[in-house]
Amino acid sequence: YCTKAVYSEVIKFNPNVARIIPVDDNLDFNGLKKLKMLIRENSYDLIIDAHTNLRTFYLRLFIGTHLLKFNKYSLRKFLLVDF
C-alpha cells in the first residue's frame, strides 16, 4: 500500500495490507523514479490506481502487472459544478 507518510498510521493495522510504502509530501521526480523501481522490484500481483493523475500515470507506465484504475469522472464533476 503506497500512501503519504502522514496517512500510514491509519493503514498500519489493516490485516489485508502486507506492506506500506510511505511517501513524503514533497516527492520530486528522482523520488518518483525510486518509488517506481521499488514497485517494479517487488513485482506485485495487482496495482490499483485510486488517483489517476500524472504521477500515478508515470508509476503505472511499463510496470508489467495487472492494473485497475479508479475513474473519478473529473470532467463530469467539473461540468456539473461550474456550468
JSON list of N, CA and C in Angstrom, two decimals:
[
{"chain": "A", "resi": 1, "resn": "TYR", "atom": "N", "xyz": [0.85, -1.16, 0.00]},
{"chain": "A", "resi": 1, "resn": "TYR", "atom": "CA", "xyz": [0.00, 0.00, 0.00]},
{"chain": "A", "resi": 1, "resn": "TYR", "atom": "C", "xyz": [0.90, 1.22, 0.00]},
{"chain": "A", "resi": 2, "resn": "CYS", "atom": "N", "xyz": [0.79, 2.05, -0.99]},
{"chain": "A", "resi": 2, "resn": "CYS", "atom": "CA", "xyz": [1.60, 3.26, -1.11]},
{"chain": "A", "resi": 2, "resn": "CYS", "atom": "C", "xyz": [0.73, 4.45, -0.75]},
{"chain": "A", "resi": 3, "resn": "THR", "atom": "N", "xyz": [1.16, 5.20, 0.25]},
{"chain": "A", "resi": 3, "resn": "THR", "atom": "CA", "xyz": [0.39, 6.35, 0.71]},
{"chain": "A", "resi": 3, "resn": "THR", "atom": "C", "xyz": [1.33, 7.41, 1.26]},
{"chain": "A", "resi": 4, "resn": "LYS", "atom": "N", "xyz": [0.80, 8.60, 1.47]},
{"chain": "A", "resi": 4, "resn": "LYS", "atom": "CA", "xyz": [1.60, 9.65, 2.10]},
{"chain": "A", "resi": 4, "resn": "LYS", "atom": "C", "xyz": [1.99, 9.19, 3.51]},
{"chain": "A", "resi": 5, "resn": "ALA", "atom": "N", "xyz": [3.17, 9.61, 3.93]},
{"chain": "A", "resi": 5, "resn": "ALA", "atom": "CA", "xyz": [3.70, 9.17, 5.22]},
{"chain": "A", "resi": 5, "resn": "ALA", "atom": "C", "xyz": [2.77, 9.52, 6.38]},
{"chain": "A", "resi": 6, "resn": "VAL", "atom": "N", "xyz": [2.10, 10.66, 6.30]},
{"chain": "A", "resi": 6, "resn": "VAL", "atom": "CA", "xyz": [1.22, 11.07, 7.40]},
{"chain": "A", "resi": 6, "resn": "VAL", "atom": "C", "xyz": [0.00, 10.17, 7.53]},
{"chain": "A", "resi": 7, "resn": "TYR", "atom": "N", "xyz": [-0.39, 9.46, 6.46]},
{"chain": "A", "resi": 7, "resn": "TYR", "atom": "CA", "xyz": [-1.55, 8.59, 6.49]},
{"chain": "A", "resi": 7, "resn": "TYR", "atom": "C", "xyz": [-1.19, 7.13, 6.76]},
{"chain": "A", "resi": 8, "resn": "SER", "atom": "N", "xyz": [0.07, 6.81, 6.85]},
{"chain": "A", "resi": 8, "resn": "SER", "atom": "CA", "xyz": [0.48, 5.41, 7.00]},
{"chain": "A", "resi": 8, "resn": "SER", "atom": "C", "xyz": [0.00, 4.81, 8.32]},
{"chain": "A", "resi": 9, "resn": "GLU", "atom": "N", "xyz": [-0.15, 5.63, 9.36]},
{"chain": "A", "resi": 9, "resn": "GLU", "atom": "CA", "xyz": [-0.63, 5.13, 10.65]},
{"chain": "A", "resi": 9, "resn": "GLU", "atom": "C", "xyz": [-2.07, 4.63, 10.56]},
{"chain": "A", "resi": 10, "resn": "VAL", "atom": "N", "xyz": [-2.86, 5.19, 9.67]},
{"chain": "A", "resi": 10, "resn": "VAL", "atom": "CA", "xyz": [-4.25, 4.79, 9.52]},
{"chain": "A", "resi": 10, "resn": "VAL", "atom": "C", "xyz": [-4.34, 3.37, 8.96]},
{"chain": "A", "resi": 11, "resn": "ILE", "atom": "N", "xyz": [-3.43, 3.00, 8.10]},
{"chain": "A", "resi": 11, "resn": "ILE", "atom": "CA", "xyz": [-3.46, 1.72, 7.40]},
{"chain": "A", "resi": 11, "resn": "ILE", "atom": "C", "xyz": [-2.66, 0.65, 8.14]},
{"chain": "A", "resi": 12, "resn": "LYS", "atom": "N", "xyz": [-1.87, 1.07, 9.07]},
{"chain": "A", "resi": 12, "resn": "LYS", "atom": "CA", "xyz": [-0.90, 0.21, 9.75]},
{"chain": "A", "resi": 12, "resn": "LYS", "atom": "C", "xyz": [-1.49, -1.10, 10.28]},
{"chain": "A", "resi": 13, "resn": "PHE", "atom": "N", "xyz": [-2.67, -1.07, 10.85]},
{"chain": "A", "resi": 13, "resn": "PHE", "atom": "CA", "xyz": [-3.24, -2.25, 11.50]},
{"chain": "A", "resi": 13, "resn": "PHE", "atom": "C", "xyz": [-4.25, -2.99, 10.63]},
{"chain": "A", "resi": 14, "resn": "ASN", "atom": "N", "xyz": [-4.33, -2.65, 9.36]},
{"chain": "A", "resi": 14, "resn": "ASN", "atom": "CA", "xyz": [-5.23, -3.36, 8.46]},
{"chain": "A", "resi": 14, "resn": "ASN", "atom": "C", "xyz": [-4.63, -4.72, 8.13]},
{"chain": "A", "resi": 15, "resn": "PRO", "atom": "N", "xyz": [-5.32, -5.81, 8.46]},
{"chain": "A", "resi": 15, "resn": "PRO", "atom": "CA", "xyz": [-4.75, -7.14, 8.22]},
{"chain": "A", "resi": 15, "resn": "PRO", "atom": "C", "xyz": [-4.66, -7.51, 6.74]},
{"chain": "A", "resi": 16, "resn": "ASN", "atom": "N", "xyz": [-5.34, -6.77, 5.88]},
{"chain": "A", "resi": 16, "resn": "ASN", "atom": "CA", "xyz": [-5.31, -7.05, 4.44]},
{"chain": "A", "resi": 16, "resn": "ASN", "atom": "C", "xyz": [-4.14, -6.39, 3.72]},
{"chain": "A", "resi": 17, "resn": "VAL", "atom": "N", "xyz": [-3.40, -5.57, 4.43]},
{"chain": "A", "resi": 17, "resn": "VAL", "atom": "CA", "xyz": [-2.27, -4.85, 3.83]},
{"chain": "A", "resi": 17, "resn": "VAL", "atom": "C", "xyz": [-0.97, -5.48, 4.34]},
{"chain": "A", "resi": 18, "resn": "ALA", "atom": "N", "xyz": [-0.20, -6.05, 3.42]},
{"chain": "A", "resi": 18, "resn": "ALA", "atom": "CA", "xyz": [1.04, -6.73, 3.80]},
{"chain": "A", "resi": 18, "resn": "ALA", "atom": "C", "xyz": [2.21, -5.76, 3.97]},
{"chain": "A", "resi": 19, "resn": "ARG", "atom": "N", "xyz": [2.21, -4.68, 3.18]},
{"chain": "A", "resi": 19, "resn": "ARG", "atom": "CA", "xyz": [3.33, -3.75, 3.23]},
{"chain": "A", "resi": 19, "resn": "ARG", "atom": "C", "xyz": [2.84, -2.34, 2.96]},
{"chain": "A", "resi": 20, "resn": "ILE", "atom": "N", "xyz": [3.39, -1.39, 3.69]},
{"chain": "A", "resi": 20, "resn": "ILE", "atom": "CA", "xyz": [3.06, 0.02, 3.49]},
{"chain": "A", "resi": 20, "resn": "ILE", "atom": "C", "xyz": [4.31, 0.73, 2.99]},
{"chain": "A", "resi": 21, "resn": "ILE", "atom": "N", "xyz": [4.15, 1.47, 1.89]},
{"chain": "A", "resi": 21, "resn": "ILE", "atom": "CA", "xyz": [5.25, 2.28, 1.36]},
{"chain": "A", "resi": 21, "resn": "ILE", "atom": "C", "xyz": [4.90, 3.74, 1.62]},
{"chain": "A", "resi": 22, "resn": "PRO", "atom": "N", "xyz": [5.49, 4.34, 2.67]},
{"chain": "A", "resi": 22, "resn": "PRO", "atom": "CA", "xyz": [5.20, 5.75, 2.95]},
{"chain": "A", "resi": 22, "resn": "PRO", "atom": "C", "xyz": [5.96, 6.67, 2.00]},
{"chain": "A", "resi": 23, "resn": "VAL", "atom": "N", "xyz": [5.28, 7.71, 1.54]},
{"chain": "A", "resi": 23, "resn": "VAL", "atom": "CA", "xyz": [5.86, 8.65, 0.58]},
{"chain": "A", "resi": 23, "resn": "VAL", "atom": "C", "xyz": [5.75, 10.06, 1.16]},
{"chain": "A", "resi": 24, "resn": "ASP", "atom": "N", "xyz": [6.82, 10.84, 1.04]},
{"chain": "A", "resi": 24, "resn": "ASP", "atom": "CA", "xyz": [6.81, 12.23, 1.51]},
{"chain": "A", "resi": 24, "resn": "ASP", "atom": "C", "xyz": [5.91, 13.10, 0.65]},
{"chain": "A", "resi": 25, "resn": "ASP", "atom": "N", "xyz": [5.42, 14.18, 1.23]},
{"chain": "A", "resi": 25, "resn": "ASP", "atom": "CA", "xyz": [4.56, 15.11, 0.50]},
{"chain": "A", "resi": 25, "resn": "ASP", "atom": "C", "xyz": [5.31, 15.81, -0.63]},
{"chain": "A", "resi": 26, "resn": "ASN", "atom": "N", "xyz": [6.57, 16.08, -0.42]},
{"chain": "A", "resi": 26, "resn": "ASN", "atom": "CA", "xyz": [7.35, 16.83, -1.42]},
{"chain": "A", "resi": 26, "resn": "ASN", "atom": "C", "xyz": [8.20, 15.88, -2.27]},
{"chain": "A", "resi": 27, "resn": "LEU", "atom": "N", "xyz": [7.57, 14.87, -2.84]},
{"chain": "A", "resi": 27, "resn": "LEU", "atom": "CA", "xyz": [8.26, 13.89, -3.67]},
{"chain": "A", "resi": 27, "resn": "LEU", "atom": "C", "xyz": [8.63, 14.51, -5.01]},
{"chain": "A", "resi": 28, "resn": "ASP", "atom": "N", "xyz": [9.93, 14.56, -5.31]},
{"chain": "A", "resi": 28, "resn": "ASP", "atom": "CA", "xyz": [10.37, 15.10, -6.60]},
{"chain": "A", "resi": 28, "resn": "ASP", "atom": "C", "xyz": [10.48, 13.97, -7.63]},
{"chain": "A", "resi": 29, "resn": "PHE", "atom": "N", "xyz": [10.93, 14.29, -8.84]},
{"chain": "A", "resi": 29, "resn": "PHE", "atom": "CA", "xyz": [10.98, 13.30, -9.90]},
{"chain": "A", "resi": 29, "resn": "PHE", "atom": "C", "xyz": [11.94, 12.16, -9.59]},
{"chain": "A", "resi": 30, "resn": "ASN", "atom": "N", "xyz": [13.08, 12.46, -8.96]},
{"chain": "A", "resi": 30, "resn": "ASN", "atom": "CA", "xyz": [14.02, 11.40, -8.60]},
{"chain": "A", "resi": 30, "resn": "ASN", "atom": "C", "xyz": [13.40, 10.45, -7.57]},
{"chain": "A", "resi": 31, "resn": "GLY", "atom": "N", "xyz": [12.67, 10.99, -6.63]},
{"chain": "A", "resi": 31, "resn": "GLY", "atom": "CA", "xyz": [11.97, 10.16, -5.65]},
{"chain": "A", "resi": 31, "resn": "GLY", "atom": "C", "xyz": [10.91, 9.31, -6.32]},
{"chain": "A", "resi": 32, "resn": "LEU", "atom": "N", "xyz": [10.26, 9.87, -7.32]},
{"chain": "A", "resi": 32, "resn": "LEU", "atom": "CA", "xyz": [9.24, 9.13, -8.06]},
{"chain": "A", "resi": 32, "resn": "LEU", "atom": "C", "xyz": [9.87, 7.98, -8.84]},
{"chain": "A", "resi": 33, "resn": "LYS", "atom": "N", "xyz": [11.06, 8.22, -9.41]},
{"chain": "A", "resi": 33, "resn": "LYS", "atom": "CA", "xyz": [11.77, 7.15, -10.12]},
{"chain": "A", "resi": 33, "resn": "LYS", "atom": "C", "xyz": [12.16, 6.03, -9.16]},
{"chain": "A", "resi": 34, "resn": "LYS", "atom": "N", "xyz": [12.62, 6.39, -7.96]},
{"chain": "A", "resi": 34, "resn": "LYS", "atom": "CA", "xyz": [12.99, 5.39, -6.96]},
{"chain": "A", "resi": 34, "resn": "LYS", "atom": "C", "xyz": [11.78, 4.58, -6.52]},
{"chain": "A", "resi": 35, "resn": "LEU", "atom": "N", "xyz": [10.66, 5.26, -6.36]},
{"chain": "A", "resi": 35, "resn": "LEU", "atom": "CA", "xyz": [9.42, 4.58, -5.98]},
{"chain": "A", "resi": 35, "resn": "LEU", "atom": "C", "xyz": [9.00, 3.60, -7.08]},
{"chain": "A", "resi": 36, "resn": "LYS", "atom": "N", "xyz": [9.12, 4.01, -8.33]},
{"chain": "A", "resi": 36, "resn": "LYS", "atom": "CA", "xyz": [8.77, 3.13, -9.44]},
{"chain": "A", "resi": 36, "resn": "LYS", "atom": "C", "xyz": [9.66, 1.91, -9.46]},
{"chain": "A", "resi": 37, "resn": "MET", "atom": "N", "xyz": [10.95, 2.08, -9.21]},
{"chain": "A", "resi": 37, "resn": "MET", "atom": "CA", "xyz": [11.88, 0.95, -9.16]},
{"chain": "A", "resi": 37, "resn": "MET", "atom": "C", "xyz": [11.51, 0.01, -8.01]},
{"chain": "A", "resi": 38, "resn": "LEU", "atom": "N", "xyz": [11.13, 0.56, -6.87]},
{"chain": "A", "resi": 38, "resn": "LEU", "atom": "CA", "xyz": [10.73, -0.24, -5.72]},
{"chain": "A", "resi": 38, "resn": "LEU", "atom": "C", "xyz": [9.49, -1.06, -6.04]},
{"chain": "A", "resi": 39, "resn": "ILE", "atom": "N", "xyz": [8.53, -0.45, -6.70]},
{"chain": "A", "resi": 39, "resn": "ILE", "atom": "CA", "xyz": [7.31, -1.16, -7.09]},
{"chain": "A", "resi": 39, "resn": "ILE", "atom": "C", "xyz": [7.65, -2.27, -8.09]},
{"chain": "A", "resi": 40, "resn": "ARG", "atom": "N", "xyz": [8.51, -1.99, -9.03]},
{"chain": "A", "resi": 40, "resn": "ARG", "atom": "CA", "xyz": [8.92, -2.99, -10.02]},
{"chain": "A", "resi": 40, "resn": "ARG", "atom": "C", "xyz": [9.64, -4.17, -9.37]},
{"chain": "A", "resi": 41, "resn": "GLU", "atom": "N", "xyz": [10.55, -3.87, -8.45]},
{"chain": "A", "resi": 41, "resn": "GLU", "atom": "CA", "xyz": [11.35, -4.92, -7.81]},
{"chain": "A", "resi": 41, "resn": "GLU", "atom": "C", "xyz": [10.48, -5.88, -7.01]},
{"chain": "A", "resi": 42, "resn": "ASN", "atom": "N", "xyz": [9.40, -5.39, -6.43]},
{"chain": "A", "resi": 42, "resn": "ASN", "atom": "CA", "xyz": [8.55, -6.24, -5.60]},
{"chain": "A", "resi": 42, "resn": "ASN", "atom": "C", "xyz": [7.58, -7.07, -6.42]},
{"chain": "A", "resi": 43, "resn": "SER", "atom": "N", "xyz": [7.43, -6.76, -7.69]},
{"chain": "A", "resi": 43, "resn": "SER", "atom": "CA", "xyz": [6.55, -7.47, -8.62]},
{"chain": "A", "resi": 43, "resn": "SER", "atom": "C", "xyz": [5.21, -7.86, -8.00]},
{"chain": "A", "resi": 44, "resn": "TYR", "atom": "N", "xyz": [4.42, -6.84, -7.72]},
{"chain": "A", "resi": 44, "resn": "TYR", "atom": "CA", "xyz": [3.10, -7.04, -7.14]},
{"chain": "A", "resi": 44, "resn": "TYR", "atom": "C", "xyz": [2.16, -7.70, -8.15]},
{"chain": "A", "resi": 45, "resn": "ASP", "atom": "N", "xyz": [1.17, -8.43, -7.63]},
{"chain": "A", "resi": 45, "resn": "ASP", "atom": "CA", "xyz": [0.19, -9.10, -8.49]},
{"chain": "A", "resi": 45, "resn": "ASP", "atom": "C", "xyz": [-0.82, -8.11, -9.08]},
{"chain": "A", "resi": 46, "resn": "LEU", "atom": "N", "xyz": [-1.12, -7.08, -8.33]},
{"chain": "A", "resi": 46, "resn": "LEU", "atom": "CA", "xyz": [-2.16, -6.14, -8.74]},
{"chain": "A", "resi": 46, "resn": "LEU", "atom": "C", "xyz": [-1.80, -4.75, -8.25]},
{"chain": "A", "resi": 47, "resn": "ILE", "atom": "N", "xyz": [-2.02, -3.76, -9.09]},
{"chain": "A", "resi": 47, "resn": "ILE", "atom": "CA", "xyz": [-1.85, -2.36, -8.71]},
{"chain": "A", "resi": 47, "resn": "ILE", "atom": "C", "xyz": [-3.18, -1.66, -8.95]},
{"chain": "A", "resi": 48, "resn": "ILE", "atom": "N", "xyz": [-3.65, -0.96, -7.92]},
{"chain": "A", "resi": 48, "resn": "ILE", "atom": "CA", "xyz": [-4.89, -0.19, -8.02]},
{"chain": "A", "resi": 48, "resn": "ILE", "atom": "C", "xyz": [-4.54, 1.28, -7.93]},
{"chain": "A", "resi": 49, "resn": "ASP", "atom": "N", "xyz": [-4.87, 2.01, -8.97]},
{"chain": "A", "resi": 49, "resn": "ASP", "atom": "CA", "xyz": [-4.60, 3.45, -9.02]},
{"chain": "A", "resi": 49, "resn": "ASP", "atom": "C", "xyz": [-5.87, 4.19, -8.64]},
{"chain": "A", "resi": 50, "resn": "ALA", "atom": "N", "xyz": [-5.89, 4.73, -7.44]},
{"chain": "A", "resi": 50, "resn": "ALA", "atom": "CA", "xyz": [-7.08, 5.44, -6.95]},
{"chain": "A", "resi": 50, "resn": "ALA", "atom": "C", "xyz": [-7.06, 6.92, -7.30]},
{"chain": "A", "resi": 51, "resn": "HIS", "atom": "N", "xyz": [-5.95, 7.42, -7.81]},
{"chain": "A", "resi": 51, "resn": "HIS", "atom": "CA", "xyz": [-5.86, 8.85, -8.08]},
{"chain": "A", "resi": 51, "resn": "HIS", "atom": "C", "xyz": [-5.95, 9.22, -9.55]},
{"chain": "A", "resi": 52, "resn": "THR", "atom": "N", "xyz": [-5.38, 8.42, -10.40]},
{"chain": "A", "resi": 52, "resn": "THR", "atom": "CA", "xyz": [-5.38, 8.66, -11.84]},
{"chain": "A", "resi": 52, "resn": "THR", "atom": "C", "xyz": [-4.92, 10.09, -12.17]},
{"chain": "A", "resi": 53, "resn": "ASN", "atom": "N", "xyz": [-3.71, 10.41, -11.76]},
{"chain": "A", "resi": 53, "resn": "ASN", "atom": "CA", "xyz": [-3.13, 11.70, -12.11]},
{"chain": "A", "resi": 53, "resn": "ASN", "atom": "C", "xyz": [-1.79, 11.48, -12.82]},
{"chain": "A", "resi": 54, "resn": "LEU", "atom": "N", "xyz": [-1.07, 12.53, -13.11]},
{"chain": "A", "resi": 54, "resn": "LEU", "atom": "CA", "xyz": [0.16, 12.42, -13.88]},
{"chain": "A", "resi": 54, "resn": "LEU", "atom": "C", "xyz": [1.22, 11.59, -13.15]},
{"chain": "A", "resi": 55, "resn": "ARG", "atom": "N", "xyz": [1.33, 11.77, -11.85]},
{"chain": "A", "resi": 55, "resn": "ARG", "atom": "CA", "xyz": [2.32, 10.99, -11.07]},
{"chain": "A", "resi": 55, "resn": "ARG", "atom": "C", "xyz": [2.00, 9.51, -11.10]},
{"chain": "A", "resi": 56, "resn": "THR", "atom": "N", "xyz": [0.75, 9.16, -10.88]},
{"chain": "A", "resi": 56, "resn": "THR", "atom": "CA", "xyz": [0.38, 7.74, -10.87]},
{"chain": "A", "resi": 56, "resn": "THR", "atom": "C", "xyz": [0.43, 7.16, -12.28]},
{"chain": "A", "resi": 57, "resn": "PHE", "atom": "N", "xyz": [0.18, 7.98, -13.30]},
{"chain": "A", "resi": 57, "resn": "PHE", "atom": "CA", "xyz": [0.34, 7.51, -14.67]},
{"chain": "A", "resi": 57, "resn": "PHE", "atom": "C", "xyz": [1.78, 7.11, -14.92]},
{"chain": "A", "resi": 58, "resn": "TYR", "atom": "N", "xyz": [2.72, 7.93, -14.46]},
{"chain": "A", "resi": 58, "resn": "TYR", "atom": "CA", "xyz": [4.14, 7.60, -14.60]},
{"chain": "A", "resi": 58, "resn": "TYR", "atom": "C", "xyz": [4.48, 6.31, -13.86]},
{"chain": "A", "resi": 59, "resn": "LEU", "atom": "N", "xyz": [3.94, 6.15, -12.65]},
{"chain": "A", "resi": 59, "resn": "LEU", "atom": "CA", "xyz": [4.22, 4.94, -11.88]},
{"chain": "A", "resi": 59, "resn": "LEU", "atom": "C", "xyz": [3.64, 3.69, -12.55]},
{"chain": "A", "resi": 60, "resn": "ARG", "atom": "N", "xyz": [2.49, 3.83, -13.19]},
{"chain": "A", "resi": 60, "resn": "ARG", "atom": "CA", "xyz": [1.84, 2.70, -13.86]},
{"chain": "A", "resi": 60, "resn": "ARG", "atom": "C", "xyz": [2.54, 2.32, -15.16]},
{"chain": "A", "resi": 61, "resn": "LEU", "atom": "N", "xyz": [3.21, 3.27, -15.78]},
{"chain": "A", "resi": 61, "resn": "LEU", "atom": "CA", "xyz": [3.80, 3.09, -17.10]},
{"chain": "A", "resi": 61, "resn": "LEU", "atom": "C", "xyz": [4.85, 1.98, -17.08]},
{"chain": "A", "resi": 62, "resn": "PHE", "atom": "N", "xyz": [4.65, 0.98, -17.91]},
{"chain": "A", "resi": 62, "resn": "PHE", "atom": "CA", "xyz": [5.59, -0.14, -18.08]},
{"chain": "A", "resi": 62, "resn": "PHE", "atom": "C", "xyz": [5.86, -0.91, -16.78]},
{"chain": "A", "resi": 63, "resn": "ILE", "atom": "N", "xyz": [4.90, -0.97, -15.90]},
{"chain": "A", "resi": 63, "resn": "ILE", "atom": "CA", "xyz": [5.06, -1.70, -14.65]},
{"chain": "A", "resi": 63, "resn": "ILE", "atom": "C", "xyz": [5.00, -3.21, -14.90]},
{"chain": "A", "resi": 64, "resn": "GLY", "atom": "N", "xyz": [4.18, -3.64, -15.85]},
{"chain": "A", "resi": 64, "resn": "GLY", "atom": "CA", "xyz": [4.14, -5.05, -16.21]},
{"chain": "A", "resi": 64, "resn": "GLY", "atom": "C", "xyz": [3.33, -5.92, -15.27]},
{"chain": "A", "resi": 65, "resn": "THR", "atom": "N", "xyz": [2.30, -5.40, -14.68]},
{"chain": "A", "resi": 65, "resn": "THR", "atom": "CA", "xyz": [1.43, -6.18, -13.81]},
{"chain": "A", "resi": 65, "resn": "THR", "atom": "C", "xyz": [-0.02, -5.79, -14.07]},
{"chain": "A", "resi": 66, "resn": "HIS", "atom": "N", "xyz": [-0.93, -6.55, -13.52]},
{"chain": "A", "resi": 66, "resn": "HIS", "atom": "CA", "xyz": [-2.35, -6.26, -13.70]},
{"chain": "A", "resi": 66, "resn": "HIS", "atom": "C", "xyz": [-2.69, -4.94, -13.00]},
{"chain": "A", "resi": 67, "resn": "LEU", "atom": "N", "xyz": [-3.46, -4.11, -13.67]},
{"chain": "A", "resi": 67, "resn": "LEU", "atom": "CA", "xyz": [-3.72, -2.76, -13.18]},
{"chain": "A", "resi": 67, "resn": "LEU", "atom": "C", "xyz": [-5.21, -2.45, -13.21]},
{"chain": "A", "resi": 68, "resn": "LEU", "atom": "N", "xyz": [-5.69, -1.84, -12.14]},
{"chain": "A", "resi": 68, "resn": "LEU", "atom": "CA", "xyz": [-7.05, -1.33, -12.08]},
{"chain": "A", "resi": 68, "resn": "LEU", "atom": "C", "xyz": [-6.99, 0.17, -11.81]},
{"chain": "A", "resi": 69, "resn": "LYS", "atom": "N", "xyz": [-7.77, 0.94, -12.58]},
{"chain": "A", "resi": 69, "resn": "LYS", "atom": "CA", "xyz": [-7.82, 2.39, -12.38]},
{"chain": "A", "resi": 69, "resn": "LYS", "atom": "C", "xyz": [-9.18, 2.76, -11.82]},
{"chain": "A", "resi": 70, "resn": "PHE", "atom": "N", "xyz": [-9.19, 3.73, -10.96]},
{"chain": "A", "resi": 70, "resn": "PHE", "atom": "CA", "xyz": [-10.43, 4.26, -10.41]},
{"chain": "A", "resi": 70, "resn": "PHE", "atom": "C", "xyz": [-10.80, 5.49, -11.23]},
{"chain": "A", "resi": 71, "resn": "ASN", "atom": "N", "xyz": [-11.96, 5.46, -11.86]},
{"chain": "A", "resi": 71, "resn": "ASN", "atom": "CA", "xyz": [-12.40, 6.58, -12.67]},
{"chain": "A", "resi": 71, "resn": "ASN", "atom": "C", "xyz": [-13.09, 7.61, -11.79]},
{"chain": "A", "resi": 72, "resn": "LYS", "atom": "N", "xyz": [-12.52, 8.80, -11.71]},
{"chain": "A", "resi": 72, "resn": "LYS", "atom": "CA", "xyz": [-13.07, 9.84, -10.84]},
{"chain": "A", "resi": 72, "resn": "LYS", "atom": "C", "xyz": [-14.05, 10.76, -11.56]},
{"chain": "A", "resi": 73, "resn": "TYR", "atom": "N", "xyz": [-14.23, 10.59, -12.84]},
{"chain": "A", "resi": 73, "resn": "TYR", "atom": "CA", "xyz": [-15.15, 11.41, -13.62]},
{"chain": "A", "resi": 73, "resn": "TYR", "atom": "C", "xyz": [-14.88, 12.91, -13.40]},
{"chain": "A", "resi": 74, "resn": "SER", "atom": "N", "xyz": [-13.63, 13.31, -13.49]},
{"chain": "A", "resi": 74, "resn": "SER", "atom": "CA", "xyz": [-13.24, 14.70, -13.22]},
{"chain": "A", "resi": 74, "resn": "SER", "atom": "C", "xyz": [-13.92, 15.69, -14.15]},
{"chain": "A", "resi": 75, "resn": "LEU", "atom": "N", "xyz": [-13.99, 15.37, -15.43]},
{"chain": "A", "resi": 75, "resn": "LEU", "atom": "CA", "xyz": [-14.62, 16.29, -16.38]},
{"chain": "A", "resi": 75, "resn": "LEU", "atom": "C", "xyz": [-16.11, 16.43, -16.06]},
{"chain": "A", "resi": 76, "resn": "ARG", "atom": "N", "xyz": [-16.76, 15.34, -15.79]},
{"chain": "A", "resi": 76, "resn": "ARG", "atom": "CA", "xyz": [-18.19, 15.37, -15.47]},
{"chain": "A", "resi": 76, "resn": "ARG", "atom": "C", "xyz": [-18.45, 16.20, -14.20]},
{"chain": "A", "resi": 77, "resn": "LYS", "atom": "N", "xyz": [-17.61, 16.01, -13.18]},
{"chain": "A", "resi": 77, "resn": "LYS", "atom": "CA", "xyz": [-17.77, 16.80, -11.95]},
{"chain": "A", "resi": 77, "resn": "LYS", "atom": "C", "xyz": [-17.54, 18.28, -12.23]},
{"chain": "A", "resi": 78, "resn": "PHE", "atom": "N", "xyz": [-16.54, 18.59, -13.04]},
{"chain": "A", "resi": 78, "resn": "PHE", "atom": "CA", "xyz": [-16.25, 19.97, -13.38]},
{"chain": "A", "resi": 78, "resn": "PHE", "atom": "C", "xyz": [-17.43, 20.61, -14.08]},
{"chain": "A", "resi": 79, "resn": "LEU", "atom": "N", "xyz": [-18.00, 19.90, -15.05]},
{"chain": "A", "resi": 79, "resn": "LEU", "atom": "CA", "xyz": [-19.14, 20.46, -15.79]},
{"chain": "A", "resi": 79, "resn": "LEU", "atom": "C", "xyz": [-20.38, 20.62, -14.90]},
{"chain": "A", "resi": 80, "resn": "LEU", "atom": "N", "xyz": [-20.60, 19.70, -14.00]},
{"chain": "A", "resi": 80, "resn": "LEU", "atom": "CA", "xyz": [-21.75, 19.82, -13.10]},
{"chain": "A", "resi": 80, "resn": "LEU", "atom": "C", "xyz": [-21.61, 20.97, -12.12]},
{"chain": "A", "resi": 81, "resn": "VAL", "atom": "N", "xyz": [-20.42, 21.21, -11.68]},
{"chain": "A", "resi": 81, "resn": "VAL", "atom": "CA", "xyz": [-20.21, 22.25, -10.67]},
{"chain": "A", "resi": 81, "resn": "VAL", "atom": "C", "xyz": [-20.08, 23.63, -11.29]},
{"chain": "A", "resi": 82, "resn": "ASP", "atom": "N", "xyz": [-19.36, 23.74, -12.39]},
{"chain": "A", "resi": 82, "resn": "ASP", "atom": "CA", "xyz": [-19.06, 25.05, -12.96]},
{"chain": "A", "resi": 82, "resn": "ASP", "atom": "C", "xyz": [-20.02, 25.52, -14.05]},
{"chain": "A", "resi": 83, "resn": "PHE", "atom": "N", "xyz": [-20.90, 24.66, -14.52]},
{"chain": "A", "resi": 83, "resn": "PHE", "atom": "CA", "xyz": [-21.82, 25.09, -15.58]},
{"chain": "A", "resi": 83, "resn": "PHE", "atom": "C", "xyz": [-23.25, 24.82, -15.21]}
]
